[in-house]
PDB file of C-alpha atoms in Angstrom:
ATOM      1  CA  UNK A   1     116.998 115.964  97.711  1.00 60.00           C
ATOM      2  CA  UNK A   2     118.804 112.619  97.886  1.00 73.00           C
ATOM      3  CA  UNK A   3     118.681 110.022  95.160  1.00 83.00           C
ATOM      4  CA  UNK A   4     116.462 107.822  97.421  1.00 85.00           C
ATOM      5  CA  UNK A   5     113.914 110.676  97.814  1.00 86.00           C
ATOM      6  CA  UNK A   6     113.759 111.036  93.964  1.00 88.00           C
ATOM      7  CA  UNK A   7     113.234 107.291  93.388  1.00 90.00           C
ATOM      8  CA  UNK A   8     110.793 106.654  96.276  1.00 90.00           C
ATOM      9  CA  UNK A   9     107.587 108.022  94.659  1.00 91.00           C
ATOM     10  CA  UNK A  10     108.229 105.873  91.542  1.00 90.00           C
ATOM     11  CA  UNK A  11     108.693 102.727  93.658  1.00 90.00           C
ATOM     12  CA  UNK A  12     105.551 103.458  95.718  1.00 92.00           C
ATOM     13  CA  UNK A  13     103.501 104.132  92.555  1.00 90.00           C
ATOM     14  CA  UNK A  14     104.731 100.926  90.987  1.00 88.00           C
ATOM     15  CA  UNK A  15     103.938  98.773  94.101  1.00 89.00           C
ATOM     16  CA  UNK A  16     100.429 100.282  94.239  1.00 90.00           C
ATOM     17  CA  UNK A  17      99.986  99.267  90.627  1.00 87.00           C
ATOM     18  CA  UNK A  18     101.315  95.746  91.263  1.00 85.00           C
ATOM     19  CA  UNK A  19      98.996  95.332  94.210  1.00 87.00           C
ATOM     20  CA  UNK A  20      96.054  96.960  92.529  1.00 88.00           C
ATOM     21  CA  UNK A  21      95.428  99.377  95.434  1.00 90.00           C
ATOM     22  CA  UNK A  22      95.039 103.144  95.751  1.00 90.00           C
ATOM     23  CA  UNK A  23      96.743 103.414  99.182  1.00 90.00           C
ATOM     24  CA  UNK A  24      99.875 101.798 100.564  1.00 89.00           C
ATOM     25  CA  UNK A  25     100.928 101.379 104.140  1.00 90.00           C
ATOM     26  CA  UNK A  26     104.486 102.830 104.350  1.00 92.00           C
ATOM     27  CA  UNK A  27     106.370 102.413 107.548  1.00 92.00           C
ATOM     28  CA  UNK A  28     108.325 105.268 109.160  1.00 90.00           C
ATOM     29  CA  UNK A  29     111.569 104.048 107.677  1.00 90.00           C
ATOM     30  CA  UNK A  30     110.070 103.908 104.173  1.00 90.00           C
ATOM     31  CA  UNK A  31     109.455 100.161 104.101  1.00 94.00           C
ATOM     32  CA  UNK A  32     106.329  99.013 102.258  1.00 94.00           C
ATOM     33  CA  UNK A  33     104.906  95.874 103.912  1.00 93.00           C
ATOM     34  CA  UNK A  34     103.015  93.457 101.719  1.00 89.00           C
ATOM     35  CA  UNK A  35     101.064  90.460 102.950  1.00 86.00           C
ATOM     36  CA  UNK A  36     101.671  87.267 100.818  1.00 81.00           C
ATOM     37  CA  UNK A  37      99.714  84.289 102.389  1.00 81.00           C
ATOM     38  CA  UNK A  38     101.536  83.390 105.584  1.00 82.00           C
ATOM     39  CA  UNK A  39     104.485  85.653 104.836  1.00 85.00           C
ATOM     40  CA  UNK A  40     105.264  89.321 104.957  1.00 89.00           C
ATOM     41  CA  UNK A  41     107.254  90.812 102.062  1.00 91.00           C
ATOM     42  CA  UNK A  42     109.025  94.188 102.604  1.00 95.00           C
ATOM     43  CA  UNK A  43     110.010  96.597  99.840  1.00 95.00           C
ATOM     44  CA  UNK A  44     112.483  99.313 100.730  1.00 94.00           C
ATOM     45  CA  UNK A  45     115.034 101.649  99.249  1.00 92.00           C
ATOM     46  CA  UNK A  46     118.509 101.764 100.850  1.00 91.00           C
ATOM     47  CA  UNK A  47     121.871 103.272 100.159  1.00 88.00           C
ATOM     48  CA  UNK A  48     124.190 100.713  98.758  1.00 83.00           C
ATOM     49  CA  UNK A  49     127.487  99.896 100.380  1.00 82.00           C
ATOM     50  CA  UNK A  50     130.675 101.048  98.662  1.00 79.00           C
ATOM     51  CA  UNK A  51     129.639 103.505  96.063  1.00 79.00           C
ATOM     52  CA  UNK A  52     126.376 104.397  97.874  1.00 78.00           C
ATOM     53  CA  UNK A  53     124.170 103.716  94.810  1.00 86.00           C
ATOM     54  CA  UNK A  54     120.554 103.323  95.851  1.00 91.00           C
ATOM     55  CA  UNK A  55     119.224  99.706  95.957  1.00 93.00           C
ATOM     56  CA  UNK A  56     115.739  98.442  96.049  1.00 93.00           C
ATOM     57  CA  UNK A  57     115.495  95.521  98.519  1.00 95.00           C
ATOM     58  CA  UNK A  58     112.558  93.141  98.365  1.00 95.00           C
ATOM     59  CA  UNK A  59     112.836  90.596 101.173  1.00 96.00           C
ATOM     60  CA  UNK A  60     110.786  88.301 103.359  1.00 95.00           C
ATOM     61  CA  UNK A  61     111.505  86.816 106.761  1.00 94.00           C
ATOM     62  CA  UNK A  62     110.220  83.393 105.699  1.00 93.00           C
ATOM     63  CA  UNK A  63     110.603  81.667 109.105  1.00 93.00           C
ATOM     64  CA  UNK A  64     111.747  82.773 112.506  1.00 93.00           C
ATOM     65  CA  UNK A  65     112.905  80.802 115.513  1.00 95.00           C
ATOM     66  CA  UNK A  66     114.714  78.289 113.259  1.00 95.00           C
ATOM     67  CA  UNK A  67     117.717  76.328 114.449  1.00 96.00           C
ATOM     68  CA  UNK A  68     120.649  76.169 112.055  1.00 97.00           C
ATOM     69  CA  UNK A  69     121.580  72.715 110.845  1.00 97.00           C
ATOM     70  CA  UNK A  70     123.583  71.253 107.935  1.00 98.00           C
ATOM     71  CA  UNK A  71     120.324  69.958 106.515  1.00 98.00           C
ATOM     72  CA  UNK A  72     118.688  73.390 106.611  1.00 97.00           C
ATOM     73  CA  UNK A  73     121.651  75.134 105.028  1.00 97.00           C
ATOM     74  CA  UNK A  74     121.763  72.379 102.332  1.00 97.00           C
ATOM     75  CA  UNK A  75     118.090  72.913 101.540  1.00 97.00           C
ATOM     76  CA  UNK A  76     118.585  76.702 101.340  1.00 97.00           C
ATOM     77  CA  UNK A  77     121.475  76.126  98.900  1.00 97.00           C
ATOM     78  CA  UNK A  78     119.131  73.890  96.830  1.00 96.00           C
ATOM     79  CA  UNK A  79     116.564  76.606  96.733  1.00 95.00           C
ATOM     80  CA  UNK A  80     119.183  79.145  95.699  1.00 95.00           C
ATOM     81  CA  UNK A  81     120.101  76.924  92.742  1.00 95.00           C
ATOM     82  CA  UNK A  82     116.512  77.239  91.462  1.00 92.00           C
ATOM     83  CA  UNK A  83     116.218  80.985  91.951  1.00 90.00           C
ATOM     84  CA  UNK A  84     117.215  83.716  89.498  1.00 86.00           C
ATOM     85  CA  UNK A  85     118.208  87.073  90.984  1.00 88.00           C
ATOM     86  CA  UNK A  86     117.086  86.166  94.505  1.00 93.00           C
ATOM     87  CA  UNK A  87     118.683  84.183  97.294  1.00 96.00           C
ATOM     88  CA  UNK A  88     117.658  82.382 100.522  1.00 96.00           C
ATOM     89  CA  UNK A  89     119.808  82.566 103.693  1.00 97.00           C
ATOM     90  CA  UNK A  90     119.788  82.131 107.431  1.00 97.00           C
ATOM     91  CA  UNK A  91     120.640  85.121 109.642  1.00 96.00           C
ATOM     92  CA  UNK A  92     120.481  84.419 113.341  1.00 95.00           C
ATOM     93  CA  UNK A  93     117.314  82.282 113.702  1.00 95.00           C
ATOM     94  CA  UNK A  94     115.538  83.807 110.677  1.00 96.00           C
ATOM     95  CA  UNK A  95     115.346  82.356 107.176  1.00 97.00           C
ATOM     96  CA  UNK A  96     115.072  85.131 104.533  1.00 97.00           C
ATOM     97  CA  UNK A  97     114.490  85.291 100.812  1.00 96.00           C
ATOM     98  CA  UNK A  98     115.845  88.510  99.343  1.00 96.00           C
ATOM     99  CA  UNK A  99     116.417  90.316  96.146  1.00 95.00           C
ATOM    100  CA  UNK A 100     118.251  93.552  95.417  1.00 93.00           C
ATOM    101  CA  UNK A 101     118.155  95.718  92.331  1.00 92.00           C
ATOM    102  CA  UNK A 102     119.940  98.902  91.353  1.00 91.00           C
ATOM    103  CA  UNK A 103     117.272 101.489  92.035  1.00 90.00           C
ATOM    104  CA  UNK A 104     118.432 104.183  89.623  1.00 87.00           C
ATOM    105  CA  UNK A 105     117.677 102.051  86.550  1.00 86.00           C
ATOM    106  CA  UNK A 106     114.468 100.427  87.716  1.00 87.00           C
ATOM    107  CA  UNK A 107     111.406 100.177  85.492  1.00 87.00           C
ATOM    108  CA  UNK A 108     107.914  99.081  86.474  1.00 86.00           C
ATOM    109  CA  UNK A 109     108.434  95.542  85.218  1.00 89.00           C
ATOM    110  CA  UNK A 110     111.495  95.012  87.348  1.00 90.00           C
ATOM    111  CA  UNK A 111     109.754  96.265  90.581  1.00 88.00           C
ATOM    112  CA  UNK A 112     106.657  94.041  89.840  1.00 88.00           C
ATOM    113  CA  UNK A 113     108.839  91.020  89.020  1.00 90.00           C
ATOM    114  CA  UNK A 114     110.839  91.429  92.254  1.00 92.00           C
ATOM    115  CA  UNK A 115     107.675  91.757  94.399  1.00 90.00           C
ATOM    116  CA  UNK A 116     106.056  88.835  92.648  1.00 89.00           C
ATOM    117  CA  UNK A 117     109.053  86.525  92.808  1.00 92.00           C
ATOM    118  CA  UNK A 118     109.832  87.118  96.514  1.00 94.00           C
ATOM    119  CA  UNK A 119     106.080  86.948  97.446  1.00 90.00           C
ATOM    120  CA  UNK A 120     105.517  83.680  95.598  1.00 91.00           C
ATOM    121  CA  UNK A 121     108.761  82.006  96.743  1.00 92.00           C
ATOM    122  CA  UNK A 122     108.379  82.992 100.394  1.00 92.00           C
ATOM    123  CA  UNK A 123     104.786  81.875 100.561  1.00 88.00           C
ATOM    124  CA  UNK A 124     105.471  78.717  98.617  1.00 89.00           C
ATOM    125  CA  UNK A 125     108.445  77.465 100.648  1.00 92.00           C
ATOM    126  CA  UNK A 126     107.615  78.657 104.186  1.00 92.00           C
ATOM    127  CA  UNK A 127     105.352  75.666 104.950  1.00 91.00           C
ATOM    128  CA  UNK A 128     107.789  73.089 103.580  1.00 93.00           C
ATOM    129  CA  UNK A 129     110.685  74.608 105.506  1.00 95.00           C
ATOM    130  CA  UNK A 130     108.617  74.775 108.682  1.00 95.00           C
ATOM    131  CA  UNK A 131     107.511  71.199 108.385  1.00 95.00           C
ATOM    132  CA  UNK A 132     111.116  69.984 107.856  1.00 96.00           C
ATOM    133  CA  UNK A 133     113.111  72.309 110.110  1.00 96.00           C
ATOM    134  CA  UNK A 134     110.695  73.895 112.623  1.00 94.00           C
ATOM    135  CA  UNK A 135     110.321  77.516 113.303  1.00 94.00           C
ATOM    136  CA  UNK A 136     107.346  79.819 112.800  1.00 92.00           C
ATOM    137  CA  UNK A 137     105.931  81.526 109.731  1.00 89.00           C
ATOM    138  CA  UNK A 138     105.456  85.260 109.800  1.00 84.00           C
ATOM    139  CA  UNK A 139     101.712  84.826 110.103  1.00 81.00           C
ATOM    140  CA  UNK A 140     100.499  81.683 111.927  1.00 68.00           C
ATOM    141  CA  UNK A 141      98.307  78.945 110.482  1.00 51.00           C
ATOM    142  CA  UNK A 142      95.208  80.873 111.626  1.00 45.00           C
ATOM    143  CA  UNK A 143      96.086  83.495 109.031  1.00 42.00           C
ATOM    144  CA  UNK A 144      94.635  81.298 106.265  1.00 43.00           C
ATOM    145  CA  UNK A 145      95.200  81.853 102.597  1.00 42.00           C
ATOM    146  CA  UNK A 146      96.449  85.283 101.731  1.00 39.00           C
ATOM    147  CA  UNK A 147      97.312  87.075  98.567  1.00 36.00           C
ATOM    148  CA  UNK A 148      99.597  89.755  97.323  1.00 35.00           C
ATOM    149  CA  UNK A 149      96.565  91.446  95.855  1.00 31.00           C
ATOM    150  CA  UNK A 150      95.783  94.003  98.522  1.00 31.00           C
ATOM    151  CA  UNK A 151      98.274  95.665 100.842  1.00 33.00           C
ATOM    152  CA  UNK A 152      97.853  94.855 104.467  1.00 36.00           C
ATOM    153  CA  UNK A 153      99.973  95.908 107.417  1.00 37.00           C
ATOM    154  CA  UNK A 154     101.949  92.914 108.640  1.00 36.00           C
ATOM    155  CA  UNK A 155     102.789  94.676 111.818  1.00 38.00           C
ATOM    156  CA  UNK A 156      99.147  94.104 113.038  1.00 41.00           C
ATOM    157  CA  UNK A 157      99.855  90.372 113.458  1.00 41.00           C
ATOM    158  CA  UNK A 158     103.640  90.265 113.199  1.00 40.00           C
ATOM    159  CA  UNK A 159     105.969  88.592 115.604  1.00 37.00           C
ATOM    160  CA  UNK A 160     107.812  91.220 117.578  1.00 32.00           C
ATOM    161  CA  UNK A 161     110.705  93.075 116.073  1.00 29.00           C
ATOM    162  CA  UNK A 162     110.216  92.350 112.382  1.00 29.00           C
ATOM    163  CA  UNK A 163     108.675  95.632 111.214  1.00 29.00           C
TER     164      UNK A 163
END
């Protein structure tokens, strides 16, 4: 059994507790999708680079179909200056917010904090960034107000290729 397989049940149990649900949707690759307003947050375990230590990634594709500009990159740097333990960045035409933690030493509070921070930040900043720089949120305006309380499957409404 790999280290990821040993840690995975703990992560799933902790995310269920954070969301207050009995069942989680877990994708084939082990990713746990969480709906947070107009964003999708993904929680997954991965092998780290270098020493291969397992990492917990909590990330959100905040906007897609965004055009890079000095103004956008400057705003993402401003957001990074306000975040602790997380970062925003542009990869291709997608703006992400992401956080990684060493998985072997996780406790419930760390998993819950990572989910809450990325969920709040992504849902908070996606509309501002869309208004200023264009692009599309993960869930369109018709999605209405969402919450991290209750796991939903973002792949039902997701733009192609994200999950």
